[in-house]
Coordinates of C-alpha atoms and ligand atoms in Angstrom, one line a residue:
M187 CA -6.4 27.1 -7.6
N188 CA -2.7 26.1 -7.4
T189 CA -1.5 22.6 -6.9
T190 CA -0.9 22.8 -3.2
T191 CA -4.2 24.3 -2.5
A192 CA -5.9 21.6 -4.6
F193 CA -4.1 18.9 -2.6
S194 CA -5.0 20.5 0.7
T195 CA -8.7 20.9 -0.3
A196 CA -9.0 17.3 -1.5
L197 CA -7.3 15.9 1.6
Q198 CA -9.5 17.9 4.0
K199 CA -12.6 16.7 2.1
T200 CA -11.8 13.0 1.9
G201 CA -9.1 12.3 4.6
D202 CA -7.7 9.8 2.2
F203 CA -3.9 10.4 2.6
L204 CA -3.1 7.0 1.1
S205 CA -4.6 7.7 -2.3
M206 CA -2.8 11.1 -2.4
T207 CA 0.5 9.3 -1.5
R208 CA 0.0 6.5 -4.1
A209 CA -0.7 9.1 -6.8
N210 CA 2.6 10.9 -6.0
E211 CA 5.2 8.2 -5.5
W212 CA 8.4 10.1 -4.7
S213 CA 7.3 13.7 -4.1
L214 CA 4.4 16.0 -4.0
P215 CA 4.4 18.6 -6.7
G216 CA 4.2 22.0 -5.0
G217 CA 5.7 20.7 -1.8
G218 CA 4.1 20.4 1.7
F219 CA 1.2 22.2 3.2
S220 CA -0.7 22.4 6.5
F221 CA -4.2 23.1 7.8
E222 CA -6.1 23.0 11.0
V223 CA -8.8 20.5 12.0
T224 CA -11.4 20.6 14.8
H225 CA -12.0 17.3 16.6
Q226 CA -15.8 17.1 17.0
A227 CA -16.2 15.3 20.3
S228 CA -13.5 17.2 22.2
K229 CA -13.9 20.6 20.4
T230 CA -10.2 20.9 20.3
N231 CA -8.0 21.9 17.4
S232 CA -4.9 20.3 15.8
L233 CA -2.4 21.3 13.2
V234 CA -2.1 18.8 10.3
T235 CA 1.1 19.1 8.2
V236 CA 1.8 17.2 5.1
L237 CA 5.6 17.3 4.9
E238 CA 6.1 15.3 1.7
T239 CA 4.3 12.4 0.0
G240 CA 3.5 9.8 2.6
L241 CA 4.7 11.9 5.5
I242 CA 2.1 13.7 7.7
T243 CA 2.1 15.0 11.3
F244 CA -0.7 15.8 13.7
E245 CA 0.0 18.2 16.6
P246 CA -2.4 19.4 19.3
I247 CA -2.8 23.2 19.3
N248 CA -2.6 25.1 22.6
R249 CA -2.8 21.8 24.5
T250 CA -0.1 19.9 26.4
S251 CA 0.9 16.4 25.0
V252 CA 3.5 14.1 26.5
H253 CA 4.2 11.6 23.7
D254 CA 5.9 12.0 20.3
I255 CA 4.7 9.0 18.4
V256 CA 5.9 7.7 15.0
L257 CA 3.7 5.1 13.2
S258 CA 5.4 3.9 10.0
S259 CA 4.1 1.4 7.5
A260 CA 4.9 0.5 3.9
V261 CA 8.7 0.5 4.5
H262 CA 7.9 -2.7 2.5
G263 CA 5.2 -1.6 0.0
N264 CA 3.3 -4.8 -0.3
E265 CA 2.6 -5.2 3.4
T266 CA -0.8 -3.7 3.2
A267 CA -2.7 -4.4 6.4
P268 CA -0.8 -1.8 8.6
I269 CA -1.0 0.7 5.7
E270 CA -4.8 0.4 5.7
I271 CA -4.9 0.6 9.5
C272 CA -2.8 3.8 9.5
N273 CA -4.7 5.4 6.7
D274 CA -8.0 4.7 8.5
I275 CA -6.7 6.5 11.7
I276 CA -5.3 9.4 9.6
G277 CA -8.7 9.8 7.9
Q278 CA -10.6 9.8 11.2
L279 CA -8.2 12.5 12.5
I280 CA -8.5 14.7 9.4
R281 CA -12.3 14.5 9.4
G282 CA -12.3 15.4 13.1
E283 CA -14.0 12.1 14.1
L284 CA -11.2 11.1 16.4
A285 CA -9.7 13.2 19.1
L286 CA -5.9 13.8 19.1
A287 CA -4.0 13.9 22.4
E288 CA -0.4 13.4 21.3
R289 CA 2.0 14.5 18.6
V290 CA 2.0 11.9 15.9
L291 CA 4.0 11.4 12.7
F292 CA 2.6 8.9 10.2
I293 CA 5.0 7.5 7.5
F294 CA 4.1 5.6 4.4
G295 CA 7.7 4.5 3.6
N296 CA 7.8 3.3 0.0
P297 CA 4.8 4.5 -2.0
A298 CA 6.3 3.4 -5.4
S299 CA 6.6 -0.2 -4.2
M300 CA 3.0 -0.1 -3.0
N301 CA 1.9 0.6 -6.6
I302 CA 3.8 -2.4 -8.0
A303 CA 2.7 -4.6 -5.0
E304 CA 6.3 -5.5 -4.2
R305 CA 8.4 -5.2 -1.0
F306 CA 10.6 -2.7 -2.8
V307 CA 11.5 -1.2 -6.2
E308 CA 15.3 -1.5 -6.3
E309 CA 16.5 -2.1 -2.7
N310 CA 15.1 -3.3 0.6
M311 CA 14.6 0.0 2.6
N312 CA 14.7 -1.7 6.0
R313 CA 18.5 -2.2 5.4
L314 CA 19.0 1.5 4.6
F315 CA 18.8 3.2 8.0
S316 CA 21.5 4.5 10.4
G317 CA 23.4 5.5 7.3
G318 CA 22.8 2.2 5.4
H319 CA 21.6 4.4 2.5
S320 CA 25.2 5.4 2.0
Q321 CA 26.9 2.0 2.4
D322 CA 27.9 -0.7 0.0
Q323 CA 25.1 -3.3 0.4
G324 CA 26.6 -5.9 -1.9
Q325 CA 25.8 -4.0 -5.1
G326 CA 29.0 -1.9 -5.1
A327 CA 29.9 1.3 -3.3
G328 CA 28.4 4.6 -4.1
L329 CA 25.0 3.2 -5.3
I330 CA 22.4 5.8 -5.7
N331 CA 18.7 5.0 -6.1
K332 CA 15.4 6.6 -5.1
E333 CA 14.9 4.3 -2.1
R334 CA 18.2 5.4 -0.7
H335 CA 17.1 9.0 -1.1
R336 CA 13.8 8.2 0.5
A337 CA 15.5 6.4 3.5
L338 CA 17.6 9.5 4.1
L339 CA 14.4 11.7 3.9
L340 CA 12.7 9.4 6.5
E341 CA 15.7 9.6 8.8
N342 CA 15.7 13.4 8.6
T343 CA 11.9 13.5 9.1
V344 CA 12.0 11.4 12.2
R345 CA 14.9 13.5 13.6
D346 CA 13.1 16.8 13.0
F347 CA 9.9 15.4 14.5
F348 CA 11.6 14.2 17.7
E349 CA 13.7 17.4 18.0
A350 CA 10.6 19.6 17.7
G351 CA 9.2 17.6 20.6
S352 CA 12.2 18.4 22.7
K353 CA 11.6 22.1 22.2
L354 CA 8.2 21.6 23.8
V355 CA 10.0 20.1 26.9
A356 CA 11.9 23.4 27.2
A357 CA 8.6 25.3 26.9
S358 CA 6.4 23.2 29.2
G359 CA 9.0 21.6 31.5
K360 CA 7.2 18.2 31.0
E361 CA 9.2 15.1 30.2
R362 CA 8.2 13.6 26.8
Q363 CA 8.2 9.9 25.7
R364 CA 9.3 9.0 22.3
S365 CA 8.0 5.9 20.5
H366 CA 8.2 4.4 17.0
Y367 CA 6.2 1.4 15.9
D368 CA 7.4 0.3 12.4
L369 CA 4.5 -1.8 11.2
H370 CA 5.0 -4.8 8.8
T371 CA 3.5 -8.1 7.7
A372 CA 5.7 -11.1 7.0
I373 CA 6.3 -12.8 3.6
R374 CA 5.6 -16.3 4.9
G375 CA 3.1 -17.6 7.5
S376 CA 4.3 -17.8 11.1
K377 CA 3.7 -20.2 13.9
C378 CA 3.5 -17.0 15.9
D379 CA 1.1 -15.0 13.8
K380 CA 2.2 -11.6 15.1
F381 CA 5.6 -10.8 16.5
A382 CA 7.9 -7.9 17.2
V383 CA 11.6 -7.2 17.1
Y384 CA 13.0 -5.3 20.1
P385 CA 16.1 -3.5 18.8
F386 CA 19.5 -3.8 20.6
L387 CA 19.6 -1.3 23.5
H388 CA 23.3 -1.4 24.1
G389 CA 22.8 -2.7 27.6
A390 CA 19.9 -0.5 28.6
P391 CA 17.1 -2.5 30.3
R392 CA 14.2 -3.7 28.2
K393 CA 10.9 -2.1 29.2
K394 CA 8.2 -4.4 30.5
S395 CA 5.6 -1.6 30.0
Q396 CA 6.4 -1.7 26.3
L397 CA 5.9 -5.5 26.2
A398 CA 2.6 -4.9 27.8
F399 CA 1.7 -2.4 25.1
L400 CA 2.7 -4.9 22.4
N401 CA 0.5 -7.5 24.1
A402 CA -2.4 -5.1 24.0
C403 CA -1.7 -4.9 20.2
G404 CA -2.1 -8.7 20.0
V405 CA 1.7 -9.3 19.9
S406 CA 3.1 -11.6 22.5
T407 CA 6.1 -13.1 20.6
V408 CA 9.1 -10.8 20.9
L409 CA 12.6 -11.2 19.5
L410 CA 15.3 -9.4 21.4
S411 CA 18.0 -8.2 19.1
H412 CA 21.6 -8.2 20.4
S413 CA 23.4 -6.2 17.8
P414 CA 23.1 -2.9 15.8
T415 CA 21.2 -3.2 12.5
T416 CA 20.2 -0.9 9.7
T417 CA 16.4 -1.3 10.4
F418 CA 14.2 1.7 10.9
S419 CA 13.2 0.8 14.4
Y420 CA 16.9 0.5 15.5
F421 CA 17.5 3.9 14.1
S422 CA 14.9 5.6 16.3
S423 CA 15.8 3.5 19.3
N424 CA 19.5 4.1 19.0
E425 CA 19.6 7.8 17.9
F426 CA 16.7 9.2 19.8
G427 CA 16.1 6.9 22.7
A428 CA 12.6 6.1 21.4
D429 CA 10.7 3.0 22.5
A430 CA 10.9 1.5 19.0
F431 CA 9.9 -1.9 17.5
T432 CA 9.6 -3.6 14.2
V433 CA 6.1 -5.1 14.5
E434 CA 5.0 -8.0 12.2
L435 CA 1.2 -8.3 12.0
G436 CA 0.6 -11.4 10.0
K437 CA 0.9 -12.4 6.4
V438 CA 1.3 -10.3 3.3
R439 CA -1.9 -9.8 1.3
P440 CA -2.9 -7.4 -1.5
F441 CA -4.8 -4.2 -0.7
G442 CA -8.4 -4.8 0.2
E443 CA -7.9 -8.5 0.8
N444 CA -6.9 -8.3 4.5
D445 CA -9.2 -9.9 7.0
M446 CA -9.3 -6.8 9.2
S447 CA -10.8 -8.8 12.1
Q448 CA -7.3 -10.1 12.6
F449 CA -6.1 -6.6 13.4
V450 CA -8.7 -5.3 15.8
Q451 CA -6.4 -5.2 18.8
V452 CA -3.6 -3.3 17.1
R453 CA -6.0 -0.9 15.5
E454 CA -7.8 -0.2 18.8
T455 CA -4.7 0.1 20.8
L456 CA -3.0 2.6 18.4
T457 CA -6.3 4.6 18.1
K458 CA -6.5 4.8 21.9
F459 CA -2.8 5.8 22.2
V460 CA -3.0 8.7 19.7
S461 CA -6.3 10.0 21.0
G462 CA -5.4 9.8 24.7
Q463 CA -7.9 7.1 25.8
E464 CA -7.1 4.8 28.7
L465 CA -5.0 1.8 27.4
E466 CA -5.9 -0.6 30.3
L467 CA -2.7 -2.5 29.8
T468 CA -2.4 -5.9 31.5
P469 CA 0.8 -5.7 33.6
Y470 CA 3.7 -7.8 32.2
Q471 CA 3.8 -11.4 33.1
A472 CA 6.5 -13.7 31.6
S473 CA 4.0 -16.5 31.0
D474 CA 2.0 -14.2 28.6
F475 CA 5.0 -14.0 26.2
N476 CA 7.3 -16.0 24.0
L477 CA 10.6 -14.3 24.0
Y478 CA 13.5 -15.2 21.7
E479 CA 17.0 -14.0 21.0
I480 CA 19.0 -14.2 17.9
S481 CA 21.3 -17.2 17.6
Q482 CA 22.7 -17.0 14.1
V483 CA 22.6 -14.4 11.4
I484 CA 23.0 -16.3 8.1
D485 CA 24.2 -14.3 5.2
R486 CA 24.3 -15.5 1.6
H487 CA 28.0 -15.7 0.4
H488 CA 27.7 -17.5 -2.9
E489 CA 25.7 -17.4 -6.1
N490 CA 24.9 -21.0 -5.5
F491 CA 22.7 -20.7 -2.4
S492 CA 19.6 -22.7 -1.4
L493 CA 17.5 -23.4 1.6
T494 CA 16.8 -27.0 2.6
F495 CA 13.2 -26.4 3.6
S496 CA 10.2 -25.4 1.5
D497 CA 8.5 -22.1 1.1
D498 CA 5.6 -23.0 3.3
V499 CA 7.7 -23.7 6.4
E500 CA 6.6 -21.1 8.8
N501 CA 8.6 -18.5 10.8
F502 CA 9.6 -19.9 14.2
T503 CA 9.7 -23.5 13.1
D504 CA 12.4 -25.1 15.1
F505 CA 14.9 -27.8 14.2
A506 CA 17.2 -30.2 16.1
K507 CA 20.9 -29.4 16.6
G508 CA 23.0 -30.1 13.5
H509 CA 20.1 -29.8 11.1
V510 CA 21.3 -28.4 7.7
L511 CA 19.3 -25.3 7.0
A512 CA 21.0 -24.0 3.9
I513 CA 23.7 -24.8 1.3
D514 CA 25.9 -21.8 0.6
G515 CA 28.4 -22.7 -2.1
D516 CA 30.0 -25.9 -0.7
V517 CA 29.2 -25.0 2.9
E518 CA 26.4 -26.6 4.9
V519 CA 24.8 -24.1 7.3
K520 CA 23.6 -26.0 10.4
T521 CA 21.6 -25.3 13.6
Q522 CA 24.0 -25.1 16.5
Q523 CA 21.5 -25.9 19.3
D524 CA 18.4 -27.9 19.9
G525 CA 15.2 -25.8 19.5
E526 CA 16.8 -23.3 17.1
A527 CA 14.1 -21.8 15.0
I528 CA 14.2 -20.0 11.7
I529 CA 12.8 -16.6 10.9
F530 CA 12.7 -14.3 7.8
P531 CA 14.3 -16.9 5.4
N532 CA 14.8 -15.5 1.9
A533 CA 17.2 -17.3 -0.5
N534 CA 16.7 -14.5 -3.1
V535 CA 18.7 -11.8 -1.4
A536 CA 21.8 -10.2 -2.9
I537 CA 25.2 -11.9 -2.2
G538 CA 26.5 -10.5 1.1
Q539 CA 23.0 -9.9 2.5
R540 CA 21.0 -11.6 5.2
A541 CA 19.2 -14.8 4.0
M542 CA 17.9 -15.9 7.4
L543 CA 18.0 -15.5 11.1
T544 CA 17.8 -18.3 13.7
V545 CA 16.5 -17.7 17.2
T546 CA 16.3 -19.6 20.5
P547 CA 14.0 -19.1 23.5
T548 CA 15.1 -16.6 26.2
V549 CA 13.8 -14.8 29.3
L550 CA 13.9 -11.2 30.3
D551 CA 16.7 -10.3 32.8
Ligands
LIG740 ZN1 8.3 -5.8 6.1

């Protein structure tokens, strides 16, 4: 039996795509493969294609679908809860226990960093999209590393996936909806346990139906971004018009130590979405949400950089106007408005990179 056949046989038997991915950090020897599965309850068939390590698609055969769905996790390798949720759904699909109604691409972003239980090996992948893999990110121009190659591969994989969906539009005449939920967990605790970042839409209206979907996932705090970034979700939103979000689902914990009861809503909503079950979304109401917009992007400019608050200060903790948040060289970095709150603080970033964001409450237009 050759290597590819052995992989295919093992995966069809166990459905455990995560173990196969972790055993092959950067590539699958022998390349990709595909096989068909039969979903038991619906007696329908789907094509399963393993494109590369950590990259797997599911496509209904001889059935019309309307959504092209990307579910990515492990862009930061130690953010385990969404990885476990996705692997569980993948396993149910491969074993035929769950029906498939839509085209779905699952991505485990950075397998090598999962294995060392770190956010990344050499470089934060969520700064490497929309061409960020080819830019100077503070470590000198022309840097090449495996995470940059992987980011380029993920870009190309998402592009191919969405473009293949467009060909189905030509064949069926049916409009398709593209979505990409990039699933994370945060380094520090958060006053808002789960939250999402809605990428910059260049003036296009935010979709209340998408906020209703996030709410069904247990996410009612949403940060509206007002500028282009090099995140994975902005890439899919900007280049392919996908409804795309960075979704933070709680606090980082090691594999097997997540309290999965915290994730019931997101697991059930994503399962229903891929399998075509009724989502029963509660229509958008402003009072159900905490919406924020970015006030300041605080980059680290000096070797001598420190935050003035402790590591256990939670995301979305707010400060009065004029409060000193960080010391950067000789410069005091202060809040500019009352109620300005911090998120994603990290003093240990490379010089020139983002050390923190501040946000203020906002409303939808
Ligand atoms: Zn993350």
